[in-house]
Short mmCIF file of C-alpha atoms in Angstrom, two decimals:
data_model
loop_
_atom_site.label_atom_id
_atom_site.label_comp_id
_atom_site.label_asym_id
_atom_site.label_seq_id
_atom_site.Cartn_x
_atom_site.Cartn_y
_atom_site.Cartn_z
CA UNK L 1 69.40 5.78 109.80
CA UNK L 2 66.07 7.49 109.12
CA UNK L 3 64.72 9.42 106.14
CA UNK L 4 61.55 11.48 106.17
CA UNK L 5 59.64 13.05 103.30
CA UNK L 6 56.07 13.99 102.55
CA UNK L 7 55.76 10.69 100.69
CA UNK L 8 57.23 8.13 103.03
CA UNK L 9 59.29 7.33 106.07
CA UNK L 10 62.27 5.01 105.75
CA UNK L 11 64.11 3.76 108.81
CA UNK L 12 66.91 1.27 109.29
CA UNK L 13 64.29 -1.45 109.61
CA UNK L 14 62.80 -0.70 106.20
CA UNK L 15 59.94 1.21 104.65
CA UNK L 16 57.14 2.24 106.98
CA UNK L 17 53.58 3.34 106.26
CA UNK L 18 52.64 6.54 104.45
CA UNK L 19 52.62 9.56 106.74
CA UNK L 20 49.11 10.73 105.85
CA UNK L 21 46.14 10.06 103.63
CA UNK L 22 47.12 12.72 101.08
CA UNK L 23 50.28 10.77 100.31
CA UNK L 24 48.47 7.48 100.07
CA UNK L 25 45.94 8.69 97.47
CA UNK L 26 48.38 9.23 94.53
CA UNK L 27 49.91 5.81 95.23
CA UNK L 28 46.50 4.12 95.13
CA UNK L 29 45.40 6.05 92.02
CA UNK L 30 48.52 4.96 90.10
CA UNK L 31 47.82 1.35 91.00
CA UNK L 32 44.13 1.63 90.08
CA UNK L 33 45.04 3.14 86.70
CA UNK L 34 47.64 0.40 86.15
CA UNK L 35 45.07 -2.31 86.86
CA UNK L 36 42.56 -0.62 84.56
CA UNK L 37 44.98 -0.38 81.61
CA UNK L 38 46.40 -3.86 82.15
CA UNK L 39 42.97 -5.49 82.07
CA UNK L 40 42.30 -4.03 78.62
CA UNK L 41 45.59 -4.04 76.73
CA UNK L 42 48.41 -5.01 79.07
CA UNK L 43 51.18 -2.61 80.04
CA UNK L 44 49.86 -1.75 83.51
CA UNK L 45 53.34 -2.23 84.94
CA UNK L 46 54.21 1.16 83.41
CA UNK L 47 52.29 2.65 86.34
CA UNK L 48 52.32 0.00 89.05
CA UNK L 49 56.08 -0.62 89.26
CA UNK L 50 56.91 3.14 89.55
CA UNK L 51 54.18 3.42 92.21
CA UNK L 52 55.95 0.81 94.33
CA UNK L 53 59.34 2.41 93.68
CA UNK L 54 57.93 5.66 95.12
CA UNK L 55 57.80 3.94 98.50
CA UNK L 56 61.58 3.63 98.50
CA UNK L 57 61.73 -0.16 98.40
CA UNK L 58 64.57 -1.82 96.43
CA UNK L 59 63.94 -2.55 92.75
CA UNK L 60 63.68 -6.34 93.16
CA UNK L 61 61.28 -5.93 96.08
CA UNK L 62 59.20 -3.51 94.00
CA UNK L 63 59.09 -6.05 91.17
CA UNK L 64 58.16 -8.88 93.55
CA UNK L 65 55.49 -6.81 95.30
CA UNK L 66 54.10 -5.76 91.93
CA UNK L 67 53.84 -9.42 90.89
CA UNK L 68 52.01 -10.19 94.14
CA UNK L 69 49.32 -7.54 93.75
CA UNK L 70 49.08 -7.65 89.96
CA UNK L 71 48.32 -11.37 90.06
CA UNK L 72 45.10 -10.68 91.96
CA UNK L 73 44.08 -8.04 89.44
CA UNK L 74 44.94 -10.30 86.51
CA UNK L 75 42.97 -13.21 87.95
CA UNK L 76 39.98 -10.96 88.69
CA UNK L 77 40.07 -9.74 85.10
CA UNK L 78 40.33 -13.32 83.85
CA UNK L 79 37.17 -14.25 85.77
CA UNK L 80 35.35 -11.33 84.14
CA UNK L 81 36.26 -12.52 80.64
CA UNK L 82 35.42 -16.10 81.62
CA UNK L 83 31.97 -15.07 82.81
CA UNK L 84 31.23 -13.61 79.36
CA UNK L 85 32.62 -16.62 77.45
CA UNK L 86 35.55 -14.73 75.93
CA UNK L 87 38.12 -17.49 76.48
CA UNK L 88 39.32 -20.58 74.63
CA UNK L 89 39.73 -22.95 77.59
CA UNK L 90 40.65 -25.97 75.44
CA UNK L 91 43.54 -23.94 74.04
CA UNK L 92 44.61 -22.46 77.37
CA UNK L 93 45.13 -25.86 78.97
CA UNK L 94 48.08 -26.27 76.59
CA UNK L 95 49.42 -22.71 76.78
CA UNK L 96 49.22 -22.03 80.52
CA UNK L 97 51.88 -24.62 81.52
CA UNK L 98 54.25 -23.20 78.89
CA UNK L 99 53.80 -19.68 80.30
CA UNK L 100 54.32 -20.92 83.87
CA UNK L 101 57.49 -22.90 83.13
CA UNK L 102 58.93 -20.17 80.91
CA UNK L 103 58.44 -17.51 83.55
CA UNK L 104 59.95 -19.66 86.32
CA UNK L 105 63.03 -20.18 84.18
CA UNK L 106 63.17 -16.50 83.29
CA UNK L 107 63.02 -15.18 86.83
CA UNK L 108 65.60 -17.79 87.92
CA UNK L 109 67.97 -16.54 85.24
CA UNK L 110 67.17 -12.94 86.27
CA UNK L 111 68.71 -13.58 89.69
CA UNK L 112 71.96 -14.57 87.96
CA UNK L 113 72.18 -12.35 84.88
CA UNK L 114 71.16 -8.72 84.50
CA UNK L 115 68.80 -8.19 81.53
CA UNK L 116 70.47 -4.95 80.41
CA UNK L 117 71.05 -6.21 76.86
CA UNK L 118 67.29 -6.58 76.33
CA UNK L 119 66.62 -2.92 77.01
CA UNK L 120 68.20 -2.07 73.64
CA UNK L 121 66.21 -4.69 71.68
CA UNK L 122 62.72 -4.90 73.18
CA UNK L 123 61.57 -1.29 72.49
CA UNK L 124 62.17 -1.84 68.76
CA UNK L 125 60.06 -5.01 68.87
CA UNK L 126 57.21 -3.34 70.77
CA UNK L 127 57.34 -0.32 68.46
CA UNK L 128 57.18 -2.71 65.51
CA UNK L 129 54.10 -4.38 67.03
CA UNK L 130 52.44 -0.98 67.41
CA UNK L 131 53.22 0.12 63.85
CA UNK L 132 52.09 -3.22 62.41
CA UNK L 133 48.80 -3.05 64.33
CA UNK L 134 48.27 0.58 63.34
CA UNK L 135 48.49 -0.12 59.62
CA UNK L 136 46.87 -3.57 59.68
CA UNK L 137 43.30 -2.38 60.29
CA UNK L 138 41.79 -5.86 60.17
CA UNK L 139 44.12 -7.31 62.82
CA UNK L 140 42.05 -8.72 65.67
CA UNK L 141 38.85 -7.23 64.32
CA UNK L 142 36.90 -10.47 63.90
CA UNK L 143 37.48 -13.81 65.59
CA UNK L 144 38.06 -16.70 63.19
CA UNK L 145 39.23 -19.08 65.88
CA UNK L 146 38.91 -22.81 65.55
CA UNK L 147 40.78 -25.34 67.66
CA UNK L 148 44.25 -25.58 66.04
CA UNK L 149 45.90 -28.64 64.54
CA UNK L 150 49.12 -29.93 66.08
CA UNK L 151 51.59 -27.78 64.12
CA UNK L 152 49.81 -24.51 64.96
CA UNK L 153 49.37 -25.58 68.58
CA UNK L 154 53.07 -26.43 68.85
CA UNK L 155 53.94 -22.99 67.46
CA UNK L 156 51.66 -21.33 70.00
CA UNK L 157 53.15 -23.32 72.88
CA UNK L 158 56.66 -22.38 71.76
CA UNK L 159 55.90 -18.65 71.55
CA UNK L 160 54.00 -18.78 74.86
CA UNK L 161 57.05 -20.31 76.53
CA UNK L 162 59.30 -17.59 75.07
CA UNK L 163 57.00 -14.78 76.17
CA UNK L 164 56.61 -16.37 79.61
CA UNK L 165 60.40 -16.53 79.88
CA UNK L 166 60.62 -12.89 78.84
CA UNK L 167 57.95 -11.93 81.40
CA UNK L 168 59.90 -13.57 84.22
CA UNK L 169 63.29 -12.33 83.04
CA UNK L 170 62.49 -8.75 81.98
CA UNK L 171 58.76 -8.09 81.70
CA UNK L 172 57.73 -4.80 80.02
CA UNK L 173 55.31 -5.42 77.17
CA UNK L 174 54.75 -9.14 77.86
CA UNK L 175 50.98 -8.64 77.69
CA UNK L 176 51.40 -6.88 74.34
CA UNK L 177 53.36 -9.83 72.97
CA UNK L 178 50.81 -12.34 74.29
CA UNK L 179 47.92 -10.46 72.66
CA UNK L 180 49.58 -10.20 69.24
CA UNK L 181 50.75 -13.82 69.38
CA UNK L 182 47.22 -15.06 70.11
CA UNK L 183 45.75 -12.96 67.29
CA UNK L 184 48.35 -13.99 64.71
CA UNK L 185 48.73 -17.68 65.61
CA UNK L 186 45.16 -18.54 66.62
CA UNK L 187 43.07 -15.92 64.73
CA UNK L 188 41.18 -14.63 67.77
CA UNK L 189 39.91 -11.05 68.01
CA UNK L 190 41.18 -8.39 70.40
CA UNK L 191 38.59 -9.18 73.08
CA UNK L 192 39.41 -12.89 73.11
CA UNK L 193 43.13 -12.19 72.91
CA UNK L 194 42.93 -9.83 75.88
CA UNK L 195 40.88 -12.34 77.87
CA UNK L 196 43.13 -15.32 77.13
CA UNK L 197 46.19 -13.20 77.86
CA UNK L 198 44.96 -12.69 81.41
CA UNK L 199 45.33 -16.37 82.29
CA UNK L 200 48.71 -16.57 80.54
CA UNK L 201 49.84 -13.47 82.44
CA UNK L 202 48.53 -14.95 85.67
CA UNK L 203 50.47 -18.17 85.07
CA UNK L 204 53.72 -16.36 84.31
CA UNK L 205 53.14 -13.87 87.14
CA UNK L 206 52.35 -16.56 89.70
CA UNK L 207 55.40 -18.56 88.68
CA UNK L 208 57.63 -15.50 89.03
CA UNK L 209 55.97 -14.62 92.36
CA UNK L 210 56.98 -17.98 93.83
CA UNK L 211 60.62 -17.23 93.05
CA UNK L 212 60.36 -13.67 94.45
CA UNK L 213 58.79 -15.09 97.64
CA UNK L 214 61.61 -17.62 97.98
CA UNK L 215 64.07 -14.70 97.86
CA UNK L 216 62.04 -12.63 100.36
CA UNK L 217 61.40 -9.94 97.74
CA UNK L 218 57.75 -9.11 98.51
CA UNK L 219 56.56 -6.29 100.79
CA UNK L 220 53.19 -7.55 102.01
CA UNK L 221 52.05 -4.26 103.54
CA UNK L 222 52.18 -2.39 100.25
CA UNK L 223 51.26 -5.56 98.41
CA UNK L 224 47.88 -5.80 100.12
CA UNK L 225 47.14 -2.10 99.54
CA UNK L 226 48.13 -2.54 95.92
CA UNK L 227 45.97 -5.65 95.55
CA UNK L 228 42.81 -3.73 96.45
CA UNK L 229 43.61 -0.84 94.09
CA UNK L 230 44.77 -2.97 91.14
CA UNK L 231 41.87 -5.42 91.49
CA UNK L 232 39.38 -2.55 91.49
CA UNK L 233 40.94 -1.04 88.36
CA UNK L 234 41.04 -4.45 86.66
CA UNK L 235 37.36 -5.13 87.27
CA UNK L 236 36.33 -1.73 85.90
CA UNK L 237 38.58 -2.11 82.84
CA UNK L 238 37.38 -5.63 82.11
CA UNK L 239 33.74 -4.58 82.27
CA UNK L 240 34.36 -1.71 79.82
CA UNK L 241 36.41 -3.86 77.43
CA UNK L 242 33.68 -6.51 77.21
CA UNK L 243 30.92 -3.93 76.88
CA UNK L 244 32.56 -1.74 74.23
CA UNK L 245 34.49 -4.40 72.31
CA UNK L 246 37.28 -4.22 69.74
CA UNK L 247 36.75 -0.55 68.87
CA UNK L 248 37.53 0.30 72.51
CA UNK L 249 40.43 -2.14 73.03
CA UNK L 250 42.34 -1.47 69.78
CA UNK L 251 43.21 2.23 70.36
CA UNK L 252 44.18 1.54 73.97
CA UNK L 253 46.36 -1.35 72.83
CA UNK L 254 48.05 0.91 70.26
CA UNK L 255 48.58 3.68 72.81
CA UNK L 256 50.06 1.31 75.38
CA UNK L 257 52.38 -0.25 72.77
CA UNK L 258 53.79 3.12 71.69
CA UNK L 259 54.06 4.44 75.25
CA UNK L 260 55.96 1.34 76.42
CA UNK L 261 58.32 1.54 73.45
CA UNK L 262 59.04 5.26 73.82
CA UNK L 263 59.47 4.99 77.58
CA UNK L 264 61.99 2.18 77.11
CA UNK L 265 63.84 4.22 74.45
CA UNK L 266 63.94 7.17 76.83
CA UNK L 267 65.15 5.09 79.80
CA UNK L 268 67.85 3.50 77.67
CA UNK L 269 69.22 6.44 75.73
CA UNK L 270 68.48 9.43 77.99
CA UNK L 271 70.62 7.87 80.68
#
C-alpha cells in the first residue's frame, strides 16, 4: 500500500521523508513557532502535535515524537532562564521528582484508559485560568518569593504531582497550570514561573518519553528534525521573555490560555 501527496509519502513500511523542500518548510515553521510560544507561556503543543500529525504518523507516535523533540526545546529554554538566575533551585529539587513520578503514572494509565472524559472538563479550567489572570492585574507582576515552610511546600508538591499526572495522561495546557500554580502557591512572578515551569515540564516530558520509547512510539527521523526547529524557537523565545519581562509574557500567556480553551471546546463540541 502506498499513498502520495504533496506533503508526504506513506508506504506499507511507514512514513517516509518529505518529497521536497517546499513541503518541509511549513512543518519546520510550525515546530519553530511551537517552541517559541512554549518557552514563554507554555501551550506550544497546539502547533507541534498537529505538525507531526501532518506527516501521517499515528496519534500515539505523534505524541511520543513530540515529547522527544519538545524535551530538547524545554531543556534549552530552562538553561536560558538558569543563566539569568530566574529559577528557584532549592524549590525545584522538591517539585521535579513529583512532576516526574506523576507523569510516569499518567502516561502508564493513558495506555490503558482513554482520556476522553477530560476533554469536557479541562477547557473550562483553562478558560477559568485565563479569565482569572485577565481580571487579576497584579497576578505574577512582582516576585515575593521566599523559601516556603513545610505546609506550603507540601501543597506545591501535591499540585505538581497532579499536573505532572495530567501532562502524562492528557497534556494540553499543562504548562499553563504549572505557571499559575507556581505564582499562586509560591508567589513568584511570571518570568520566574515560566522559568521554573521549564524544568517541571522537562521532568514530566522526559518521564512520559521513557514510556513512549518502551512502546516504540517515537519516530526518530521526524523527531530529530523537530528537535532542531523547536530548540531554535525555544532559545529565541526565552531570550525575548527574559529581556522584555512580565509585560511581554502576560499577554502571551493570556492569549495561549484562551486559544487552548477555545480549541478544546471546538474539538469537543464541533465533532
